[in-house]
């Protein structure tokens, strides 16, 4: 079946603009995660959605970052007033809670803030 | 809190050499353990996993054994190929995963 998809694959924006990144999880996966990966670095956890529970936002670096998820489907990560340090690859992952703990990742969105 | 420590790279090997990438973790209880691989320009792919002590995960010639006594999950491959060049991430957890910083592997012909 289809894997996790993300759009756009690349986004170039100017400092101070808002951006929205989209994630389509694997159908039926109730858990969804956002991560940030700066160039040459590991994964930085941002936010975790699990079904209808309140999301775990403990990784969001500032109030410029927010994310929403409608039910158990699409999620959008919004970054307001982008800064150059926001430049990174943003990865989305989903997980089936009826299966194991493994997460399945999308290809990522590369964000460049000029 | 939970943490995962893996050896820093890059690890540079010649084709057909033996590979070991060390990974140790700290966690409460017995988390599931994973190795993910990231090829250039791509997202992370699950390489192998183990869910309980003494389990051995294996895939594509790679293997790792869940060692509770040493809280380790070292990745090994007997004979690497150029196509194995990538960044390898160790991870542990349950509903959320903690990732290591990644180890870059470079294999030359």
mmCIF file with all atom_site columns, C-alpha atoms in Angstrom:
data_model
loop_
_atom_site.group_PDB
_atom_site.id
_atom_site.type_symbol
_atom_site.label_atom_id
_atom_site.label_alt_id
_atom_site.label_comp_id
_atom_site.label_asym_id
_atom_site.label_entity_id
_atom_site.label_seq_id
_atom_site.pdbx_PDB_ins_code
_atom_site.Cartn_x
_atom_site.Cartn_y
_atom_site.Cartn_z
_atom_site.occupancy
_atom_site.B_iso_or_equiv
_atom_site.pdbx_formal_charge
_atom_site.auth_seq_id
_atom_site.auth_comp_id
_atom_site.auth_asym_id
_atom_site.auth_atom_id
_atom_site.pdbx_PDB_model_num
ATOM 1   C CA . UNK A 1 1   ? 0.000  0.000   0.000  1.00 0.00 ? 1   UNK A CA 1
ATOM 2   C CA . UNK A 1 2   ? 0.944  3.664   -0.122 1.00 0.00 ? 2   UNK A CA 1
ATOM 3   C CA . UNK A 1 3   ? 3.532  4.916   2.297  1.00 0.00 ? 3   UNK A CA 1
ATOM 4   C CA . UNK A 1 4   ? 3.729  8.218   4.146  1.00 0.00 ? 4   UNK A CA 1
ATOM 5   C CA . UNK A 1 5   ? 3.707  11.138  1.755  1.00 0.00 ? 5   UNK A CA 1
ATOM 6   C CA . UNK A 1 6   ? 4.755  14.714  2.355  1.00 0.00 ? 6   UNK A CA 1
ATOM 7   C CA . UNK A 1 7   ? 4.350  17.894  0.365  1.00 0.00 ? 7   UNK A CA 1
ATOM 8   C CA . UNK A 1 8   ? 5.951  19.946  -0.879 1.00 0.00 ? 8   UNK A CA 1
ATOM 9   C CA . UNK A 1 9   ? 9.211  18.085  -1.291 1.00 0.00 ? 9   UNK A CA 1
ATOM 10  C CA . UNK A 1 10  ? 11.092 21.376  -1.338 1.00 0.00 ? 10  UNK A CA 1
ATOM 11  C CA . UNK A 1 11  ? 10.099 24.807  -0.095 1.00 0.00 ? 11  UNK A CA 1
ATOM 12  C CA . UNK A 1 12  ? 12.106 27.985  -0.399 1.00 0.00 ? 12  UNK A CA 1
ATOM 13  C CA . UNK A 1 13  ? 10.766 31.000  1.448  1.00 0.00 ? 13  UNK A CA 1
ATOM 14  C CA . UNK A 1 14  ? 11.861 34.397  2.606  1.00 0.00 ? 14  UNK A CA 1
ATOM 15  C CA . UNK A 1 15  ? 12.580 35.210  6.212  1.00 0.00 ? 15  UNK A CA 1
ATOM 16  C CA . UNK A 1 16  ? 9.423  36.343  7.985  1.00 0.00 ? 16  UNK A CA 1
ATOM 17  C CA . UNK A 1 17  ? 6.977  34.433  5.780  1.00 0.00 ? 17  UNK A CA 1
ATOM 18  C CA . UNK A 1 18  ? 4.681  31.671  7.054  1.00 0.00 ? 18  UNK A CA 1
ATOM 19  C CA . UNK A 1 19  ? 4.921  28.135  5.644  1.00 0.00 ? 19  UNK A CA 1
ATOM 20  C CA . UNK A 1 20  ? 2.669  25.072  5.821  1.00 0.00 ? 20  UNK A CA 1
ATOM 21  C CA . UNK A 1 21  ? 3.982  21.562  5.427  1.00 0.00 ? 21  UNK A CA 1
ATOM 22  C CA . UNK A 1 22  ? 1.677  18.640  4.808  1.00 0.00 ? 22  UNK A CA 1
ATOM 23  C CA . UNK A 1 23  ? 1.840  14.991  5.810  1.00 0.00 ? 23  UNK A CA 1
ATOM 24  C CA . UNK A 1 24  ? -0.419 12.151  4.647  1.00 0.00 ? 24  UNK A CA 1
ATOM 25  C CA . UNK A 1 25  ? 0.100  9.136   6.915  1.00 0.00 ? 25  UNK A CA 1
ATOM 26  C CA . UNK A 1 26  ? -0.397 5.521   6.016  1.00 0.00 ? 26  UNK A CA 1
ATOM 27  C CA . UNK A 1 27  ? -4.097 4.763   6.009  1.00 0.00 ? 27  UNK A CA 1
ATOM 28  C CA . UNK A 1 28  ? -5.227 3.394   9.353  1.00 0.00 ? 28  UNK A CA 1
ATOM 29  C CA . UNK A 1 29  ? -2.212 4.617   11.286 1.00 0.00 ? 29  UNK A CA 1
ATOM 30  C CA . UNK A 1 30  ? -3.479 6.400   14.374 1.00 0.00 ? 30  UNK A CA 1
ATOM 31  C CA . UNK A 1 31  ? -0.155 7.843   15.513 1.00 0.00 ? 31  UNK A CA 1
ATOM 32  C CA . UNK A 1 32  ? 1.641  10.622  13.638 1.00 0.00 ? 32  UNK A CA 1
ATOM 33  C CA . UNK A 1 33  ? 4.953  12.329  14.404 1.00 0.00 ? 33  UNK A CA 1
ATOM 34  C CA . UNK A 1 34  ? 6.849  15.362  13.156 1.00 0.00 ? 34  UNK A CA 1
ATOM 35  C CA . UNK A 1 35  ? 10.627 15.652  13.379 1.00 0.00 ? 35  UNK A CA 1
ATOM 36  C CA . UNK A 1 36  ? 13.177 18.227  12.296 1.00 0.00 ? 36  UNK A CA 1
ATOM 37  C CA . UNK A 1 37  ? 16.545 17.225  10.865 1.00 0.00 ? 37  UNK A CA 1
ATOM 38  C CA . UNK A 1 38  ? 19.121 19.927  10.434 1.00 0.00 ? 38  UNK A CA 1
ATOM 39  C CA . UNK A 1 39  ? 21.919 19.361  7.942  1.00 0.00 ? 39  UNK A CA 1
ATOM 40  C CA . UNK A 1 40  ? 24.184 16.556  9.140  1.00 0.00 ? 40  UNK A CA 1
ATOM 41  C CA . UNK A 1 41  ? 22.296 16.194  12.407 1.00 0.00 ? 41  UNK A CA 1
ATOM 42  C CA . UNK A 1 42  ? 20.040 13.618  14.005 1.00 0.00 ? 42  UNK A CA 1
ATOM 43  C CA . UNK A 1 43  ? 16.288 13.758  14.416 1.00 0.00 ? 43  UNK A CA 1
ATOM 44  C CA . UNK A 1 44  ? 14.730 16.368  16.667 1.00 0.00 ? 44  UNK A CA 1
ATOM 45  C CA . UNK A 1 45  ? 11.251 15.401  17.890 1.00 0.00 ? 45  UNK A CA 1
ATOM 46  C CA . UNK A 1 46  ? 8.649  18.127  17.414 1.00 0.00 ? 46  UNK A CA 1
ATOM 47  C CA . UNK A 1 47  ? 5.135  16.807  18.050 1.00 0.00 ? 47  UNK A CA 1
ATOM 48  C CA . UNK A 1 48  ? 3.164  13.554  18.367 1.00 0.00 ? 48  UNK A CA 1
ATOM 49  C CA . UNK A 1 49  ? -0.515 12.916  17.651 1.00 0.00 ? 49  UNK A CA 1
ATOM 50  C CA . UNK A 1 50  ? -2.278 9.803   18.930 1.00 0.00 ? 50  UNK A CA 1
ATOM 51  C CA . UNK A 1 51  ? -5.895 9.358   17.911 1.00 0.00 ? 51  UNK A CA 1
ATOM 52  C CA . UNK A 1 52  ? -8.163 11.886  19.590 1.00 0.00 ? 52  UNK A CA 1
ATOM 53  C CA . UNK A 1 53  ? -5.842 12.470  22.538 1.00 0.00 ? 53  UNK A CA 1
ATOM 54  C CA . UNK A 1 54  ? -4.243 15.849  23.148 1.00 0.00 ? 54  UNK A CA 1
ATOM 55  C CA . UNK A 1 55  ? -1.012 15.990  21.139 1.00 0.00 ? 55  UNK A CA 1
ATOM 56  C CA . UNK A 1 56  ? 2.391  15.847  22.790 1.00 0.00 ? 56  UNK A CA 1
ATOM 57  C CA . UNK A 1 57  ? 3.838  19.228  21.844 1.00 0.00 ? 57  UNK A CA 1
ATOM 58  C CA . UNK A 1 58  ? 6.859  18.999  24.084 1.00 0.00 ? 58  UNK A CA 1
ATOM 59  C CA . UNK A 1 59  ? 9.344  19.201  21.211 1.00 0.00 ? 59  UNK A CA 1
ATOM 60  C CA . UNK A 1 60  ? 8.083  22.344  19.518 1.00 0.00 ? 60  UNK A CA 1
ATOM 61  C CA . UNK A 1 61  ? 10.985 24.823  19.692 1.00 0.00 ? 61  UNK A CA 1
ATOM 62  C CA . UNK A 1 62  ? 8.929  28.010  19.896 1.00 0.00 ? 62  UNK A CA 1
ATOM 63  C CA . UNK A 1 63  ? 5.402  29.358  19.639 1.00 0.00 ? 63  UNK A CA 1
ATOM 64  C CA . UNK A 1 64  ? 6.052  30.051  15.956 1.00 0.00 ? 64  UNK A CA 1
ATOM 65  C CA . UNK A 1 65  ? 5.607  26.317  15.394 1.00 0.00 ? 65  UNK A CA 1
ATOM 66  C CA . UNK A 1 66  ? 2.211  24.640  15.461 1.00 0.00 ? 66  UNK A CA 1
ATOM 67  C CA . UNK A 1 67  ? 0.640  21.522  14.015 1.00 0.00 ? 67  UNK A CA 1
ATOM 68  C CA . UNK A 1 68  ? -2.836 20.201  13.447 1.00 0.00 ? 68  UNK A CA 1
ATOM 69  C CA . UNK A 1 69  ? -4.278 16.862  12.557 1.00 0.00 ? 69  UNK A CA 1
ATOM 70  C CA . UNK A 1 70  ? -7.816 16.176  11.420 1.00 0.00 ? 70  UNK A CA 1
ATOM 71  C CA . UNK A 1 71  ? -8.983 12.905  12.901 1.00 0.00 ? 71  UNK A CA 1
ATOM 72  C CA . UNK A 1 72  ? -6.599 10.165  11.888 1.00 0.00 ? 72  UNK A CA 1
ATOM 73  C CA . UNK A 1 73  ? -5.659 11.633  8.542  1.00 0.00 ? 73  UNK A CA 1
ATOM 74  C CA . UNK A 1 74  ? -3.683 14.540  7.189  1.00 0.00 ? 74  UNK A CA 1
ATOM 75  C CA . UNK A 1 75  ? -1.489 16.713  9.379  1.00 0.00 ? 75  UNK A CA 1
ATOM 76  C CA . UNK A 1 76  ? -0.089 20.154  8.694  1.00 0.00 ? 76  UNK A CA 1
ATOM 77  C CA . UNK A 1 77  ? 2.918  21.707  10.381 1.00 0.00 ? 77  UNK A CA 1
ATOM 78  C CA . UNK A 1 78  ? 2.880  25.499  10.301 1.00 0.00 ? 78  UNK A CA 1
ATOM 79  C CA . UNK A 1 79  ? 5.878  27.710  10.905 1.00 0.00 ? 79  UNK A CA 1
ATOM 80  C CA . UNK A 1 80  ? 5.073  31.386  11.314 1.00 0.00 ? 80  UNK A CA 1
ATOM 81  C CA . UNK A 1 81  ? 7.515  34.235  10.707 1.00 0.00 ? 81  UNK A CA 1
ATOM 82  C CA . UNK A 1 82  ? 10.202 31.858  9.480  1.00 0.00 ? 82  UNK A CA 1
ATOM 83  C CA . UNK A 1 83  ? 13.811 32.412  10.495 1.00 0.00 ? 83  UNK A CA 1
ATOM 84  C CA . UNK A 1 84  ? 16.975 31.203  8.793  1.00 0.00 ? 84  UNK A CA 1
ATOM 85  C CA . UNK A 1 85  ? 17.575 28.732  11.614 1.00 0.00 ? 85  UNK A CA 1
ATOM 86  C CA . UNK A 1 86  ? 14.307 27.011  10.640 1.00 0.00 ? 86  UNK A CA 1
ATOM 87  C CA . UNK A 1 87  ? 16.041 25.738  7.495  1.00 0.00 ? 87  UNK A CA 1
ATOM 88  C CA . UNK A 1 88  ? 16.017 21.948  7.761  1.00 0.00 ? 88  UNK A CA 1
ATOM 89  C CA . UNK A 1 89  ? 14.339 18.805  6.507  1.00 0.00 ? 89  UNK A CA 1
ATOM 90  C CA . UNK A 1 90  ? 11.011 18.213  8.216  1.00 0.00 ? 90  UNK A CA 1
ATOM 91  C CA . UNK A 1 91  ? 10.151 14.533  8.475  1.00 0.00 ? 91  UNK A CA 1
ATOM 92  C CA . UNK A 1 92  ? 6.767  13.020  9.200  1.00 0.00 ? 92  UNK A CA 1
ATOM 93  C CA . UNK A 1 93  ? 6.227  9.469   10.430 1.00 0.00 ? 93  UNK A CA 1
ATOM 94  C CA . UNK A 1 94  ? 3.181  7.363   11.221 1.00 0.00 ? 94  UNK A CA 1
ATOM 95  C CA . UNK A 1 95  ? 2.610  4.249   13.274 1.00 0.00 ? 95  UNK A CA 1
ATOM 96  C CA . UNK A 1 96  ? -0.099 1.682   13.686 1.00 0.00 ? 96  UNK A CA 1
ATOM 97  C CA . UNK A 1 97  ? -0.934 1.251   17.356 1.00 0.00 ? 97  UNK A CA 1
ATOM 98  C CA . UNK A 1 98  ? -2.181 -2.239  16.660 1.00 0.00 ? 98  UNK A CA 1
ATOM 99  C CA . UNK A 1 99  ? 1.276  -3.206  15.493 1.00 0.00 ? 99  UNK A CA 1
ATOM 100 C CA . UNK A 1 100 ? 4.709  -2.690  16.936 1.00 0.00 ? 100 UNK A CA 1
ATOM 101 C CA . UNK A 1 101 ? 6.502  0.490   17.932 1.00 0.00 ? 101 UNK A CA 1
ATOM 102 C CA . UNK A 1 102 ? 8.117  1.040   14.541 1.00 0.00 ? 102 UNK A CA 1
ATOM 103 C CA . UNK A 1 103 ? 7.479  4.317   12.784 1.00 0.00 ? 103 UNK A CA 1
ATOM 104 C CA . UNK A 1 104 ? 7.256  4.662   9.016  1.00 0.00 ? 104 UNK A CA 1
ATOM 105 C CA . UNK A 1 105 ? 8.759  7.798   7.583  1.00 0.00 ? 105 UNK A CA 1
ATOM 106 C CA . UNK A 1 106 ? 7.904  10.018  4.677  1.00 0.00 ? 106 UNK A CA 1
ATOM 107 C CA . UNK A 1 107 ? 10.541 11.433  2.319  1.00 0.00 ? 107 UNK A CA 1
ATOM 108 C CA . UNK A 1 108 ? 10.595 14.782  4.097  1.00 0.00 ? 108 UNK A CA 1
ATOM 109 C CA . UNK A 1 109 ? 10.165 18.421  3.118  1.00 0.00 ? 109 UNK A CA 1
ATOM 110 C CA . UNK A 1 110 ? 13.367 20.402  2.671  1.00 0.00 ? 110 UNK A CA 1
ATOM 111 C CA . UNK A 1 111 ? 12.735 23.953  3.899  1.00 0.00 ? 111 UNK A CA 1
ATOM 112 C CA . UNK A 1 112 ? 15.146 26.721  2.990  1.00 0.00 ? 112 UNK A CA 1
ATOM 113 C CA . UNK A 1 113 ? 14.652 30.145  4.534  1.00 0.00 ? 113 UNK A CA 1
ATOM 114 C CA . UNK A 1 114 ? 16.536 32.894  2.724  1.00 0.00 ? 114 UNK A CA 1
ATOM 115 C CA . UNK B 2 1   ? 15.166 10.729  30.348 1.00 0.00 ? 1   UNK B CA 1
ATOM 116 C CA . UNK B 2 2   ? 15.730 8.093   27.713 1.00 0.00 ? 2   UNK B CA 1
ATOM 117 C CA . UNK B 2 3   ? 18.792 8.403   25.512 1.00 0.00 ? 3   UNK B CA 1
ATOM 118 C CA . UNK B 2 4   ? 20.542 6.588   22.693 1.00 0.00 ? 4   UNK B CA 1
ATOM 119 C CA . UNK B 2 5   ? 24.255 6.833   22.071 1.00 0.00 ? 5   UNK B CA 1
ATOM 120 C CA . UNK B 2 6   ? 25.870 5.602   18.903 1.00 0.00 ? 6   UNK B CA 1
ATOM 121 C CA . UNK B 2 7   ? 29.391 5.838   17.637 1.00 0.00 ? 7   UNK B CA 1
ATOM 122 C CA . UNK B 2 8   ? 30.314 8.956   15.772 1.00 0.00 ? 8   UNK B CA 1
ATOM 123 C CA . UNK B 2 9   ? 31.199 8.745   12.147 1.00 0.00 ? 9   UNK B CA 1
ATOM 124 C CA . UNK B 2 10  ? 32.044 8.757   9.489  1.00 0.00 ? 10  UNK B CA 1
ATOM 125 C CA . UNK B 2 11  ? 32.935 5.105   9.375  1.00 0.00 ? 11  UNK B CA 1
ATOM 126 C CA . UNK B 2 12  ? 35.004 4.502   6.259  1.00 0.00 ? 12  UNK B CA 1
ATOM 127 C CA . UNK B 2 13  ? 35.413 0.953   4.970  1.00 0.00 ? 13  UNK B CA 1
ATOM 128 C CA . UNK B 2 14  ? 36.482 -0.842  1.848  1.00 0.00 ? 14  UNK B CA 1
ATOM 129 C CA . UNK B 2 15  ? 34.005 -3.072  0.055  1.00 0.00 ? 15  UNK B CA 1
ATOM 130 C CA . UNK B 2 16  ? 33.649 -6.532  1.652  1.00 0.00 ? 16  UNK B CA 1
ATOM 131 C CA . UNK B 2 17  ? 34.948 -5.326  5.032  1.00 0.00 ? 17  UNK B CA 1
ATOM 132 C CA . UNK B 2 18  ? 33.197 -6.203  8.299  1.00 0.00 ? 18  UNK B CA 1
ATOM 133 C CA . UNK B 2 19  ? 30.995 -3.516  9.800  1.00 0.00 ? 19  UNK B CA 1
ATOM 134 C CA . UNK B 2 20  ? 30.124 -2.771  13.407 1.00 0.00 ? 20  UNK B CA 1
ATOM 135 C CA . UNK B 2 21  ? 28.255 0.341   14.518 1.00 0.00 ? 21  UNK B CA 1
ATOM 136 C CA . UNK B 2 22  ? 27.859 0.507   18.275 1.00 0.00 ? 22  UNK B CA 1
ATOM 137 C CA . UNK B 2 23  ? 24.645 1.600   19.949 1.00 0.00 ? 23  UNK B CA 1
ATOM 138 C CA . UNK B 2 24  ? 23.754 1.761   23.631 1.00 0.00 ? 24  UNK B CA 1
ATOM 139 C CA . UNK B 2 25  ? 20.578 3.009   25.227 1.00 0.00 ? 25  UNK B CA 1
ATOM 140 C CA . UNK B 2 26  ? 19.169 4.083   28.548 1.00 0.00 ? 26  UNK B CA 1
ATOM 141 C CA . UNK B 2 27  ? 15.477 3.537   29.174 1.00 0.00 ? 27  UNK B CA 1
ATOM 142 C CA . UNK B 2 28  ? 12.974 2.369   31.721 1.00 0.00 ? 28  UNK B CA 1
ATOM 143 C CA . UNK B 2 29  ? 11.952 -1.231  31.263 1.00 0.00 ? 29  UNK B CA 1
ATOM 144 C CA . UNK B 2 30  ? 12.468 -3.043  27.986 1.00 0.00 ? 30  UNK B CA 1
ATOM 145 C CA . UNK B 2 31  ? 11.898 -0.791  25.019 1.00 0.00 ? 31  UNK B CA 1
ATOM 146 C CA . UNK B 2 32  ? 11.752 -1.942  21.427 1.00 0.00 ? 32  UNK B CA 1
ATOM 147 C CA . UNK B 2 33  ? 14.996 -1.275  19.563 1.00 0.00 ? 33  UNK B CA 1
ATOM 148 C CA . UNK B 2 34  ? 15.462 -0.265  15.946 1.00 0.00 ? 34  UNK B CA 1
ATOM 149 C CA . UNK B 2 35  ? 17.996 0.523   13.290 1.00 0.00 ? 35  UNK B CA 1
ATOM 150 C CA . UNK B 2 36  ? 16.932 2.910   10.576 1.00 0.00 ? 36  UNK B CA 1
ATOM 151 C CA . UNK B 2 37  ? 18.899 3.766   7.430  1.00 0.00 ? 37  UNK B CA 1
ATOM 152 C CA . UNK B 2 38  ? 18.816 7.048   5.542  1.00 0.00 ? 38  UNK B CA 1
ATOM 153 C CA . UNK B 2 39  ? 20.151 7.170   1.998  1.00 0.00 ? 39  UNK B CA 1
ATOM 154 C CA . UNK B 2 40  ? 21.142 10.563  0.589  1.00 0.00 ? 40  UNK B CA 1
ATOM 155 C CA . UNK B 2 41  ? 18.155 12.780  -0.051 1.00 0.00 ? 41  UNK B CA 1
ATOM 156 C CA . UNK B 2 42  ? 15.643 10.298  1.339  1.00 0.00 ? 42  UNK B CA 1
ATOM 157 C CA . UNK B 2 43  ? 13.659 9.737   4.506  1.00 0.00 ? 43  UNK B CA 1
ATOM 158 C CA . UNK B 2 44  ? 14.423 7.069   7.086  1.00 0.00 ? 44  UNK B CA 1
ATOM 159 C CA . UNK B 2 45  ? 13.750 3.432   6.291  1.00 0.00 ? 45  UNK B CA 1
ATOM 160 C CA . UNK B 2 46  ? 13.375 0.761   8.919  1.00 0.00 ? 46  UNK B CA 1
ATOM 161 C CA . UNK B 2 47  ? 16.299 -1.649  8.576  1.00 0.00 ? 47  UNK B CA 1
ATOM 162 C CA . UNK B 2 48  ? 15.646 -4.060  11.438 1.00 0.00 ? 48  UNK B CA 1
ATOM 163 C CA . UNK B 2 49  ? 14.127 -4.280  14.874 1.00 0.00 ? 49  UNK B CA 1
ATOM 164 C CA . UNK B 2 50  ? 14.034 -6.311  18.082 1.00 0.00 ? 50  UNK B CA 1
ATOM 165 C CA . UNK B 2 51  ? 11.316 -6.210  20.700 1.00 0.00 ? 51  UNK B CA 1
ATOM 166 C CA . UNK B 2 52  ? 12.691 -8.231  23.615 1.00 0.00 ? 52  UNK B CA 1
ATOM 167 C CA . UNK B 2 53  ? 15.929 -9.306  25.206 1.00 0.00 ? 53  UNK B CA 1
ATOM 168 C CA . UNK B 2 54  ? 18.094 -11.693 23.163 1.00 0.00 ? 54  UNK B CA 1
ATOM 169 C CA . UNK B 2 55  ? 16.028 -11.094 20.023 1.00 0.00 ? 55  UNK B CA 1
ATOM 170 C CA . UNK B 2 56  ? 18.102 -10.787 16.882 1.00 0.00 ? 56  UNK B CA 1
ATOM 171 C CA . UNK B 2 57  ? 16.848 -8.519  14.146 1.00 0.00 ? 57  UNK B CA 1
ATOM 172 C CA . UNK B 2 58  ? 18.169 -9.093  10.641 1.00 0.00 ? 58  UNK B CA 1
ATOM 173 C CA . UNK B 2 59  ? 17.646 -7.729  7.159  1.00 0.00 ? 59  UNK B CA 1
ATOM 174 C CA . UNK B 2 60  ? 19.732 -7.386  3.967  1.00 0.00 ? 60  UNK B CA 1
ATOM 175 C CA . UNK B 2 61  ? 22.738 -9.017  5.624  1.00 0.00 ? 61  UNK B CA 1
ATOM 176 C CA . UNK B 2 62  ? 22.634 -6.665  8.624  1.00 0.00 ? 62  UNK B CA 1
ATOM 177 C CA . UNK B 2 63  ? 21.915 -7.946  12.093 1.00 0.00 ? 63  UNK B CA 1
ATOM 178 C CA . UNK B 2 64  ? 21.719 -6.690  15.659 1.00 0.00 ? 64  UNK B CA 1
ATOM 179 C CA . UNK B 2 65  ? 21.020 -8.462  18.944 1.00 0.00 ? 65  UNK B CA 1
ATOM 180 C CA . UNK B 2 66  ? 19.088 -6.965  21.852 1.00 0.00 ? 66  UNK B CA 1
ATOM 181 C CA . UNK B 2 67  ? 21.477 -7.216  24.813 1.00 0.00 ? 67  UNK B CA 1
ATOM 182 C CA . UNK B 2 68  ? 19.697 -6.337  28.033 1.00 0.00 ? 68  UNK B CA 1
ATOM 183 C CA . UNK B 2 69  ? 22.724 -6.875  30.260 1.00 0.00 ? 69  UNK B CA 1
ATOM 184 C CA . UNK B 2 70  ? 24.801 -4.331  28.344 1.00 0.00 ? 70  UNK B CA 1
ATOM 185 C CA . UNK B 2 71  ? 21.842 -2.206  27.132 1.00 0.00 ? 71  UNK B CA 1
ATOM 186 C CA . UNK B 2 72  ? 23.241 -2.440  23.631 1.00 0.00 ? 72  UNK B CA 1
ATOM 187 C CA . UNK B 2 73  ? 22.021 -3.077  20.101 1.00 0.00 ? 73  UNK B CA 1
ATOM 188 C CA . UNK B 2 74  ? 25.120 -3.044  17.916 1.00 0.00 ? 74  UNK B CA 1
ATOM 189 C CA . UNK B 2 75  ? 24.660 -3.227  14.148 1.00 0.00 ? 75  UNK B CA 1
ATOM 190 C CA . UNK B 2 76  ? 26.839 -5.666  12.206 1.00 0.00 ? 76  UNK B CA 1
ATOM 191 C CA . UNK B 2 77  ? 27.314 -6.799  8.640  1.00 0.00 ? 77  UNK B CA 1
ATOM 192 C CA . UNK B 2 78  ? 29.844 -9.349  7.488  1.00 0.00 ? 78  UNK B CA 1
ATOM 193 C CA . UNK B 2 79  ? 30.634 -7.849  4.089  1.00 0.00 ? 79  UNK B CA 1
ATOM 194 C CA . UNK B 2 80  ? 29.626 -4.303  3.205  1.00 0.00 ? 80  UNK B CA 1
ATOM 195 C CA . UNK B 2 81  ? 28.900 -3.053  -0.287 1.00 0.00 ? 81  UNK B CA 1
ATOM 196 C CA . UNK B 2 82  ? 29.252 0.390   -1.830 1.00 0.00 ? 82  UNK B CA 1
ATOM 197 C CA . UNK B 2 83  ? 25.452 0.570   -1.899 1.00 0.00 ? 83  UNK B CA 1
ATOM 198 C CA . UNK B 2 84  ? 25.401 0.372   1.919  1.00 0.00 ? 84  UNK B CA 1
ATOM 199 C CA . UNK B 2 85  ? 26.810 3.899   2.113  1.00 0.00 ? 85  UNK B CA 1
ATOM 200 C CA . UNK B 2 86  ? 24.238 5.833   4.109  1.00 0.00 ? 86  UNK B CA 1
ATOM 201 C CA . UNK B 2 87  ? 23.523 7.228   7.565  1.00 0.00 ? 87  UNK B CA 1
ATOM 202 C CA . UNK B 2 88  ? 22.405 4.701   10.173 1.00 0.00 ? 88  UNK B CA 1
ATOM 203 C CA . UNK B 2 89  ? 20.255 5.653   13.163 1.00 0.00 ? 89  UNK B CA 1
ATOM 204 C CA . UNK B 2 90  ? 19.702 3.593   16.288 1.00 0.00 ? 90  UNK B CA 1
ATOM 205 C CA . UNK B 2 91  ? 16.421 4.173   18.141 1.00 0.00 ? 91  UNK B CA 1
ATOM 206 C CA . UNK B 2 92  ? 14.628 2.899   21.227 1.00 0.00 ? 92  UNK B CA 1
ATOM 207 C CA . UNK B 2 93  ? 11.192 3.328   22.710 1.00 0.00 ? 93  UNK B CA 1
ATOM 208 C CA . UNK B 2 94  ? 7.538  2.456   22.739 1.00 0.00 ? 94  UNK B CA 1
ATOM 209 C CA . UNK B 2 95  ? 4.913  4.959   21.629 1.00 0.00 ? 95  UNK B CA 1
ATOM 210 C CA . UNK B 2 96  ? 7.639  7.527   21.068 1.00 0.00 ? 96  UNK B CA 1
ATOM 211 C CA . UNK B 2 97  ? 11.169 6.790   19.898 1.00 0.00 ? 97  UNK B CA 1
ATOM 212 C CA . UNK B 2 98  ? 14.441 8.294   20.980 1.00 0.00 ? 98  UNK B CA 1
ATOM 213 C CA . UNK B 2 99  ? 16.996 8.421   18.167 1.00 0.00 ? 99  UNK B CA 1
ATOM 214 C CA . UNK B 2 100 ? 20.753 8.474   18.230 1.00 0.00 ? 100 UNK B CA 1
ATOM 215 C CA . UNK B 2 101 ? 22.574 11.167  16.295 1.00 0.00 ? 101 UNK B CA 1
ATOM 216 C CA . UNK B 2 102 ? 23.307 8.897   13.363 1.00 0.00 ? 102 UNK B CA 1
ATOM 217 C CA . UNK B 2 103 ? 26.476 7.315   12.008 1.00 0.00 ? 103 UNK B CA 1
ATOM 218 C CA . UNK B 2 104 ? 27.555 7.920   8.447  1.00 0.00 ? 104 UNK B CA 1
ATOM 219 C CA . UNK B 2 105 ? 28.982 4.884   6.657  1.00 0.00 ? 105 UNK B CA 1
ATOM 220 C CA . UNK B 2 106 ? 31.122 5.378   3.576  1.00 0.00 ? 106 UNK B CA 1
ATOM 221 C CA . UNK B 2 107 ? 32.093 2.278   1.605  1.00 0.00 ? 107 UNK B CA 1
ATOM 222 C CA . UNK B 2 108 ? 34.681 2.578   -1.141 1.00 0.00 ? 108 UNK B CA 1
ATOM 223 C CA . UNK B 2 109 ? 35.194 0.078   -4.009 1.00 0.00 ? 109 UNK B CA 1
#
